[in-house]
Amino acid sequence: MTSPPLSPRPRVTPHERDPHGAGPAELAPSPNLALDQLVRERRAAGESLVHLAFGEARLPLLPGAADALAAGARRTAYGPVAGREHAREAVAGYFARRGLPTDADRIVLAPGSKPLLMALQLTLPGDVVLPAPAWNTYAPQAALAGKRAVGVPVPASCGGVPDPAALRTALRRARADGLRPRLMVLTLPDNPTGTLAPPELVRDVCDIARSEDLVIVSDEIYRDVVHDSAATPFLSPADVAPDRTVITTGLSKSLGLGGWRIGAARFPPGESGRRMRDGVVAAASELWSALSGPMQDVAAYAFAEPPEVVERLRDATRLHGAVARAVHRIALDSGALCRPPTGAFYVYPDFGPLRRELADRGVTDSASLARRLLDESGVVVLGGHLLGDDPRALRFKAATSLLYGDDKEQREALAAEDPLRLPHIAGRLARVATAFARLTGRQAPAHDSPETAR
Amino acid sequence: MTSPPLSPRPRVTPHERDPHGAGPAELAPSPNLALDQLVRERRAAGESLVHLAFGEARLPLLPGAADALAAGARRTAYGPVAGREHAREAVAGYFARRGLPTDADRIVLAPGSKPLLMALQLTLPGDVVLPAPAWNTYAPQAALAGKRAVGVPVPASCGGVPDPAALRTALRRARADGLRPRLMVLTLPDNPTGTLAPPELVRDVCDIARSEDLVIVSDEIYRDVVHDSAATPFLSPADVAPDRTVITTGLSKSLGLGGWRIGAARFPPGESGRRMRDGVVAAASELWSALSGPMQDVAAYAFAEPPEVVERLRDATRLHGAVARAVHRIALDSGALCRPPTGAFYVYPDFGPLRRELADRGVTDSASLARRLLDESGVVVLGGHLLGDDPRALRFKAATSLLYGDDKEQREALAAEDPLRLPHIAGRLARVATAFARLTGRQAPAHDSPETAR
């Protein structure tokens, strides 16, 4: 079995850009999408893989969404760049129900939150601060926008927001190096760590944003995937720093509609918010024109949150939490450190405590760790080096939602009292447990492991 | 009645970009989309306008396309960035039927051709050559990509391709000024002039591209809207310079599906084509992920060109030609110059011969010309200054497809033996004739004018 290209091709940075205004000389495909393609190809060639490297929610299609799509077929005209009013009203209502009263004029729809994040980076001035690790698209977008990215480590307790002390230090250093940080991206809950920053941390970081004059882009696409809202309450930076926070969201994660490409942004009130919104609409008019008309009708349906959508969000979140916690347990059992997952459908184990044993077996960094999991056990994960993390660290992201299986299995998983007891999920969890244990030449622990549930 | 913002806000150029890698300080919305929004607002306020400033095909929805969309609802997964194989195969077949055999691996789908053009500008190196006038999105995309744009006048006979002699001169000057032109965008047939460059001109310009080492991006979104294929044969630069031509296309214009956002690109064969394609796929993975899954099923349906699609393309092209020729006649009758329209659904009159009479009435450039048409007659056009044309010239683009009316009227127009005799089209043409004549204080000519057809 040959080793896959888990190390990315060198990414372009602003320093390497052609001084004559040429585009990036070389831009690697987004590593998660590239890996997903690799997995499709190897599976088509007959290999059995456990694919944990792609952030797809894997949920069955809601019939109401399909109905809204079919009914939206008549929307063949371009329509307003920001989206039609009925769809923007629905998104505004979604935010209002979450304690953020919003005028529909402050909403912009797009084919996913990804193009909105790109348009924000293209139109908001200055360089950008990112948590480290972070979702693998923020940094390449910054490079495409001619921005320099400042990665700031996240706390030991949760990801998606920089550690406040590290943030202050990094800002000071960046300014001394001639950078002009004016923008900060936060991810709540976080991809890749699967954790939600607590309110006090959000407040601390918003205070710094205020004193350092940073605009906050709060990526809240996992907001409706908080596993236990009572235990880990959600606080948006838009609640704390309303005048400087843009929220992005979408239906890809909460409703498993990634392939439909529906995203939305909520801009701050007042004049400065209007300017940011106008900038993004101007960029949108040159980059994508508008969200597809029929998909605007889907947005109007889903963001209005009729009862079946509310029920689906609840069932899906329960499933995501149960499976993420199971993989978290497997990681701990194998001797790794791992933040307890509280949102989204990811875990981010740290095999640092096993560094010596792993080094004896030739695994010395996140690239070789990810490669070993694939070559030895057919388990595909995303090495931390692809997410802005220290490449020497022994960390990776595992997307646990990919364990749910195909459409029929997804329905069973959503309906199950205890999804971990379903044979198709238990079997895959057992394979993950074996793979993690095998990294250091051990047996998967028999106690408390999903194998016993089989 | 107040004057509308027909003059754009200053557009950012690479020279004005923040040296610290900040995004554009100010980016005006795409003027056609901005005008479209203005028209919607003024109509909502009760004004009666004849809107000729937006390139929307205005055709009824094909039932087969709606069926394909509904059937595609199950495509909720992200899928490959370039698009699923069945959809790419259909696009490859579309090109093969046009004499351009194409492997499906050379096709990339996207939410419109606009994001593909942006990705090409972001990933292909060097500065860009554009025809002048040209579609109003190429230049702002160049600025967003950090490229400098070199506008080269088009011949007197047709638009969409630079005049060969002017092209040679412009390239020499640009290089002397430190620019590095490496890319040239051609539009066949052309928006805004509504004309198709003849084969000999395409050959001449491709020769220059070869000797000057320019990659050609051939925007062929109007390829299936050539009014009389026998009289004006279509030759693609991909036929002449296959190794250096990328074609972009989509379903927005031919099938009136602009609001659905379906575009495709065809890359050159061989290694250099593969590199261009990989670059665009890499950018796509960071900018938009993939074309919406259900829309890929629509692409698979439409690009396969079943009989009802072929019939629709034929009927639509006949309608577009008839109405464009009527507006062309009106322009000539009012004393303007105008290239005879041969493709798309635009005319591009030049009121230069009436400069003195217009100056007496305060109209001295394309901005004041467009404004006068709106303020005096409620006719909305896009001034040439918004399209990269000399702002002192008295030229504008009129999108004639907007005269077809609403859905029911569009069906009548498509079915009509002579659409010019339909009262709703004749009435609007009469209003255009009156507006053009009134510019110089004349009466609309009674002979050969659509008013007599009413």
PDB file of C-alpha atoms in Angstrom, chain A residues 181-361:
ATOM      1  CA  PRO A 181      -3.948  42.808  12.462  1.00  0.00           C
ATOM      2  CA  ARG A 182      -7.459  44.229  12.060  1.00  0.00           C
ATOM      3  CA  LEU A 183      -9.581  41.098  11.852  1.00  0.00           C
ATOM      4  CA  MET A 184      -9.977  37.978  14.016  1.00  0.00           C
ATOM      5  CA  VAL A 185     -11.824  34.796  13.123  1.00  0.00           C
ATOM      6  CA  LEU A 186     -13.418  32.804  15.958  1.00  0.00           C
ATOM      7  CA  THR A 187     -15.165  29.432  15.584  1.00  0.00           C
ATOM      8  CA  LEU A 188     -18.026  28.668  17.979  1.00  0.00           C
ATOM      9  CA  PRO A 189     -18.338  25.718  18.496  1.00  0.00           C
ATOM     10  CA  ASP A 190     -14.980  24.877  17.094  1.00  0.00           C
ATOM     11  CA  ASN A 191     -13.822  22.940  14.091  1.00  0.00           C
ATOM     12  CA  PRO A 192     -11.371  21.117  14.553  1.00  0.00           C
ATOM     13  CA  THR A 193     -11.437  20.605  18.330  1.00  0.00           C
ATOM     14  CA  GLY A 194     -15.164  19.928  18.724  1.00  0.00           C
ATOM     15  CA  THR A 195     -15.360  22.229  21.733  1.00  0.00           C
ATOM     16  CA  LEU A 196     -17.313  25.348  22.626  1.00  0.00           C
ATOM     17  CA  ALA A 197     -15.515  28.314  24.161  1.00  0.00           C
ATOM     18  CA  PRO A 198     -17.179  29.263  27.479  1.00  0.00           C
ATOM     19  CA  PRO A 199     -18.809  32.707  27.911  1.00  0.00           C
ATOM     20  CA  GLU A 200     -16.024  34.093  30.111  1.00  0.00           C
ATOM     21  CA  LEU A 201     -13.417  33.282  27.460  1.00  0.00           C
ATOM     22  CA  VAL A 202     -15.568  34.846  24.733  1.00  0.00           C
ATOM     23  CA  ARG A 203     -15.874  37.971  26.878  1.00  0.00           C
ATOM     24  CA  ASP A 204     -12.111  38.157  27.489  1.00  0.00           C
ATOM     25  CA  VAL A 205     -11.296  37.831  23.812  1.00  0.00           C
ATOM     26  CA  CYS A 206     -13.970  40.370  22.824  1.00  0.00           C
ATOM     27  CA  ASP A 207     -12.452  42.806  25.327  1.00  0.00           C
ATOM     28  CA  ILE A 208      -9.106  42.436  23.594  1.00  0.00           C
ATOM     29  CA  ALA A 209     -10.768  42.843  20.189  1.00  0.00           C
ATOM     30  CA  ARG A 210     -12.280  46.095  21.434  1.00  0.00           C
ATOM     31  CA  SER A 211      -9.087  47.495  22.896  1.00  0.00           C
ATOM     32  CA  GLU A 212      -7.014  46.388  19.892  1.00  0.00           C
ATOM     33  CA  ASP A 213      -9.671  47.490  17.357  1.00  0.00           C
ATOM     34  CA  LEU A 214     -10.161  44.093  15.694  1.00  0.00           C
ATOM     35  CA  VAL A 215     -13.284  43.208  13.738  1.00  0.00           C
ATOM     36  CA  ILE A 216     -14.526  39.740  14.767  1.00  0.00           C
ATOM     37  CA  VAL A 217     -15.768  37.218  12.237  1.00  0.00           C
ATOM     38  CA  SER A 218     -17.622  34.650  14.338  1.00  0.00           C
ATOM     39  CA  ASP A 219     -18.021  31.420  12.395  1.00  0.00           C
ATOM     40  CA  GLU A 220     -21.102  29.921  14.060  1.00  0.00           C
ATOM     41  CA  ILE A 221     -21.942  27.239  11.528  1.00  0.00           C
ATOM     42  CA  TYR A 222     -21.956  24.665  14.382  1.00  0.00           C
ATOM     43  CA  ARG A 223     -24.068  26.803  16.713  1.00  0.00           C
ATOM     44  CA  ASP A 224     -26.972  24.367  16.543  1.00  0.00           C
ATOM     45  CA  VAL A 225     -24.694  21.430  17.292  1.00  0.00           C
ATOM     46  CA  VAL A 226     -23.950  22.139  20.972  1.00  0.00           C
ATOM     47  CA  HIS A 227     -24.268  18.748  22.665  1.00  0.00           C
ATOM     48  CA  ASP A 228     -25.567  19.944  26.039  1.00  0.00           C
ATOM     49  CA  SER A 229     -26.664  23.579  26.042  1.00  0.00           C
ATOM     50  CA  ALA A 230     -27.265  23.576  29.787  1.00  0.00           C
ATOM     51  CA  ALA A 231     -23.767  22.344  30.593  1.00  0.00           C
ATOM     52  CA  THR A 232     -21.999  24.530  27.998  1.00  0.00           C
ATOM     53  CA  PRO A 233     -23.991  27.700  27.355  1.00  0.00           C
ATOM     54  CA  PHE A 234     -23.420  29.479  24.034  1.00  0.00           C
ATOM     55  CA  LEU A 235     -22.407  33.138  24.023  1.00  0.00           C
ATOM     56  CA  SER A 236     -21.880  34.842  20.684  1.00  0.00           C
ATOM     57  CA  PRO A 237     -19.278  37.583  20.298  1.00  0.00           C
ATOM     58  CA  ALA A 238     -22.179  39.476  18.690  1.00  0.00           C
ATOM     59  CA  ASP A 239     -23.764  39.625  22.166  1.00  0.00           C
ATOM     60  CA  VAL A 240     -20.596  41.017  23.730  1.00  0.00           C
ATOM     61  CA  ALA A 241     -19.190  43.179  20.926  1.00  0.00           C
ATOM     62  CA  PRO A 242     -22.248  43.799  18.724  1.00  0.00           C
ATOM     63  CA  ASP A 243     -20.765  46.648  16.701  1.00  0.00           C
ATOM     64  CA  ARG A 244     -17.677  44.747  15.576  1.00  0.00           C
ATOM     65  CA  THR A 245     -18.935  41.177  15.071  1.00  0.00           C
ATOM     66  CA  VAL A 246     -20.019  39.591  11.803  1.00  0.00           C
ATOM     67  CA  ILE A 247     -21.586  36.123  12.220  1.00  0.00           C
ATOM     68  CA  THR A 248     -21.465  33.497   9.484  1.00  0.00           C
ATOM     69  CA  THR A 249     -23.628  30.398   9.465  1.00  0.00           C
ATOM     70  CA  GLY A 250     -25.247  27.905   7.106  1.00  0.00           C
ATOM     71  CA  LEU A 251     -27.281  24.732   6.756  1.00  0.00           C
ATOM     72  CA  SER A 252     -24.382  22.416   5.883  1.00  0.00           C
ATOM     73  CA  LYS A 253     -23.691  21.170   9.385  1.00  0.00           C
ATOM     74  CA  SER A 254     -26.940  21.489  11.331  1.00  0.00           C
ATOM     75  CA  LEU A 255     -29.109  19.888   8.636  1.00  0.00           C
ATOM     76  CA  GLY A 256     -26.477  17.930   6.711  1.00  0.00           C
ATOM     77  CA  LEU A 257     -26.988  20.005   3.551  1.00  0.00           C
ATOM     78  CA  GLY A 258     -23.321  20.651   2.743  1.00  0.00           C
ATOM     79  CA  GLY A 259     -23.792  19.682  -0.889  1.00  0.00           C
ATOM     80  CA  TRP A 260     -26.614  22.161  -1.337  1.00  0.00           C
ATOM     81  CA  ARG A 261     -24.383  25.153  -0.481  1.00  0.00           C
ATOM     82  CA  ILE A 262     -26.482  27.513   1.652  1.00  0.00           C
ATOM     83  CA  GLY A 263     -24.784  30.081   3.874  1.00  0.00           C
ATOM     84  CA  ALA A 264     -25.653  33.383   5.519  1.00  0.00           C
ATOM     85  CA  ALA A 265     -23.904  36.283   7.227  1.00  0.00           C
ATOM     86  CA  ARG A 266     -25.292  38.651   9.852  1.00  0.00           C
ATOM     87  CA  PHE A 267     -23.714  42.105   9.949  1.00  0.00           C
ATOM     88  CA  PRO A 268     -23.456  44.553  12.855  1.00  0.00           C
ATOM     89  CA  PRO A 269     -26.066  47.307  13.208  1.00  0.00           C
ATOM     90  CA  GLY A 270     -25.320  50.933  12.414  1.00  0.00           C
ATOM     91  CA  GLU A 271     -23.150  52.687   9.905  1.00  0.00           C
ATOM     92  CA  SER A 272     -19.975  50.610  10.210  1.00  0.00           C
ATOM     93  CA  GLY A 273     -21.986  47.395   9.923  1.00  0.00           C
ATOM     94  CA  ARG A 274     -23.695  48.759   6.838  1.00  0.00           C
ATOM     95  CA  ARG A 275     -20.329  49.534   5.271  1.00  0.00           C
ATOM     96  CA  MET A 276     -19.087  45.997   5.941  1.00  0.00           C
ATOM     97  CA  ARG A 277     -22.289  44.579   4.480  1.00  0.00           C
ATOM     98  CA  ASP A 278     -22.052  46.803   1.409  1.00  0.00           C
ATOM     99  CA  GLY A 279     -18.461  45.688   0.868  1.00  0.00           C
ATOM    100  CA  VAL A 280     -19.410  42.029   1.017  1.00  0.00           C
ATOM    101  CA  VAL A 281     -22.383  42.586  -1.306  1.00  0.00           C
ATOM    102  CA  ALA A 282     -20.086  44.372  -3.760  1.00  0.00           C
ATOM    103  CA  ALA A 283     -17.608  41.478  -3.673  1.00  0.00           C
ATOM    104  CA  ALA A 284     -20.481  38.996  -3.959  1.00  0.00           C
ATOM    105  CA  SER A 285     -21.733  40.775  -7.070  1.00  0.00           C
ATOM    106  CA  GLU A 286     -18.365  40.100  -8.730  1.00  0.00           C
ATOM    107  CA  LEU A 287     -17.716  36.651  -7.252  1.00  0.00           C
ATOM    108  CA  TRP A 288     -21.010  34.725  -7.260  1.00  0.00           C
ATOM    109  CA  SER A 289     -23.979  37.075  -8.076  1.00  0.00           C
ATOM    110  CA  ALA A 290     -26.414  35.554  -5.538  1.00  0.00           C
ATOM    111  CA  LEU A 291     -27.366  32.338  -3.775  1.00  0.00           C
ATOM    112  CA  SER A 292     -29.180  30.053  -6.191  1.00  0.00           C
ATOM    113  CA  GLY A 293     -32.882  31.041  -6.226  1.00  0.00           C
ATOM    114  CA  PRO A 294     -34.340  27.624  -5.297  1.00  0.00           C
ATOM    115  CA  MET A 295     -31.811  27.365  -2.448  1.00  0.00           C
ATOM    116  CA  GLN A 296     -33.083  30.706  -1.141  1.00  0.00           C
ATOM    117  CA  ASP A 297     -36.474  29.039  -0.744  1.00  0.00           C
ATOM    118  CA  VAL A 298     -34.786  26.227   1.179  1.00  0.00           C
ATOM    119  CA  ALA A 299     -33.134  28.854   3.392  1.00  0.00           C
ATOM    120  CA  ALA A 300     -36.512  30.525   3.962  1.00  0.00           C
ATOM    121  CA  TYR A 301     -37.961  27.153   5.009  1.00  0.00           C
ATOM    122  CA  ALA A 302     -35.128  25.928   7.228  1.00  0.00           C
ATOM    123  CA  PHE A 303     -34.163  29.156   8.993  1.00  0.00           C
ATOM    124  CA  ALA A 304     -37.849  29.646   9.919  1.00  0.00           C
ATOM    125  CA  GLU A 305     -37.400  26.445  11.974  1.00  0.00           C
ATOM    126  CA  PRO A 306     -40.744  24.664  11.691  1.00  0.00           C
ATOM    127  CA  PRO A 307     -41.268  21.847  14.244  1.00  0.00           C
ATOM    128  CA  GLU A 308     -39.675  19.103  12.122  1.00  0.00           C
ATOM    129  CA  VAL A 309     -36.509  21.180  11.753  1.00  0.00           C
ATOM    130  CA  VAL A 310     -36.338  21.784  15.512  1.00  0.00           C
ATOM    131  CA  GLU A 311     -36.818  18.058  16.098  1.00  0.00           C
ATOM    132  CA  ARG A 312     -34.130  17.170  13.570  1.00  0.00           C
ATOM    133  CA  LEU A 313     -31.623  19.589  15.144  1.00  0.00           C
ATOM    134  CA  ARG A 314     -32.294  17.965  18.525  1.00  0.00           C
ATOM    135  CA  ASP A 315     -31.943  14.380  17.254  1.00  0.00           C
ATOM    136  CA  ALA A 316     -28.852  15.149  15.197  1.00  0.00           C
ATOM    137  CA  THR A 317     -27.119  16.926  18.072  1.00  0.00           C
ATOM    138  CA  ARG A 318     -27.809  13.978  20.386  1.00  0.00           C
ATOM    139  CA  LEU A 319     -26.272  11.611  17.843  1.00  0.00           C
ATOM    140  CA  HIS A 320     -23.257  13.846  17.178  1.00  0.00           C
ATOM    141  CA  GLY A 321     -22.580  14.150  20.911  1.00  0.00           C
ATOM    142  CA  ALA A 322     -22.857  10.427  21.629  1.00  0.00           C
ATOM    143  CA  VAL A 323     -20.485   9.350  18.868  1.00  0.00           C
ATOM    144  CA  ALA A 324     -17.973  12.168  19.476  1.00  0.00           C
ATOM    145  CA  ARG A 325     -17.845  11.225  23.170  1.00  0.00           C
ATOM    146  CA  ALA A 326     -17.242   7.580  22.222  1.00  0.00           C
ATOM    147  CA  VAL A 327     -14.250   8.507  20.050  1.00  0.00           C
ATOM    148  CA  HIS A 328     -13.009  10.822  22.799  1.00  0.00           C
ATOM    149  CA  ARG A 329     -13.109   7.857  25.207  1.00  0.00           C
ATOM    150  CA  ILE A 330     -11.185   5.724  22.711  1.00  0.00           C
ATOM    151  CA  ALA A 331      -8.527   8.428  22.426  1.00  0.00           C
ATOM    152  CA  LEU A 332      -8.123   8.633  26.200  1.00  0.00           C
ATOM    153  CA  ASP A 333      -8.059   4.823  26.478  1.00  0.00           C
ATOM    154  CA  SER A 334      -5.242   4.727  23.941  1.00  0.00           C
ATOM    155  CA  GLY A 335      -3.178   7.055  26.111  1.00  0.00           C
ATOM    156  CA  ALA A 336      -3.772  10.337  24.268  1.00  0.00           C
ATOM    157  CA  LEU A 337      -4.886  13.654  25.702  1.00  0.00           C
ATOM    158  CA  CYS A 338      -8.137  14.995  24.275  1.00  0.00           C
ATOM    159  CA  ARG A 339     -10.454  17.901  25.065  1.00  0.00           C
ATOM    160  CA  PRO A 340     -13.922  16.551  25.912  1.00  0.00           C
ATOM    161  CA  PRO A 341     -16.112  17.296  22.866  1.00  0.00           C
ATOM    162  CA  THR A 342     -19.011  19.675  23.572  1.00  0.00           C
ATOM    163  CA  GLY A 343     -20.046  20.782  20.080  1.00  0.00           C
ATOM    164  CA  ALA A 344     -19.879  19.912  16.376  1.00  0.00           C
ATOM    165  CA  PHE A 345     -18.769  16.362  15.465  1.00  0.00           C
ATOM    166  CA  TYR A 346     -15.004  16.348  15.918  1.00  0.00           C
ATOM    167  CA  VAL A 347     -12.375  15.234  18.381  1.00  0.00           C
ATOM    168  CA  TYR A 348      -8.793  16.441  18.364  1.00  0.00           C
ATOM    169  CA  PRO A 349      -6.559  13.934  20.200  1.00  0.00           C
ATOM    170  CA  ASP A 350      -3.016  14.755  21.234  1.00  0.00           C
ATOM    171  CA  PHE A 351      -0.684  11.749  21.300  1.00  0.00           C
ATOM    172  CA  GLY A 352       2.064  13.861  22.913  1.00  0.00           C
ATOM    173  CA  PRO A 353       2.137  11.682  26.078  1.00  0.00           C
ATOM    174  CA  LEU A 354       3.133   8.742  23.847  1.00  0.00           C
ATOM    175  CA  ARG A 355       5.824  10.627  21.956  1.00  0.00           C
ATOM    176  CA  ARG A 356       8.648   8.288  22.956  1.00  0.00           C
ATOM    177  CA  GLU A 357       6.824   5.094  22.086  1.00  0.00           C
ATOM    178  CA  LEU A 358       5.670   6.594  18.799  1.00  0.00           C
ATOM    179  CA  ALA A 359       9.165   7.836  17.939  1.00  0.00           C
ATOM    180  CA  ASP A 360      10.452   4.294  18.401  1.00  0.00           C
ATOM    181  CA  ARG A 361       8.028   3.296  15.678  1.00  0.00           C
TER     182      ARG A 361
END
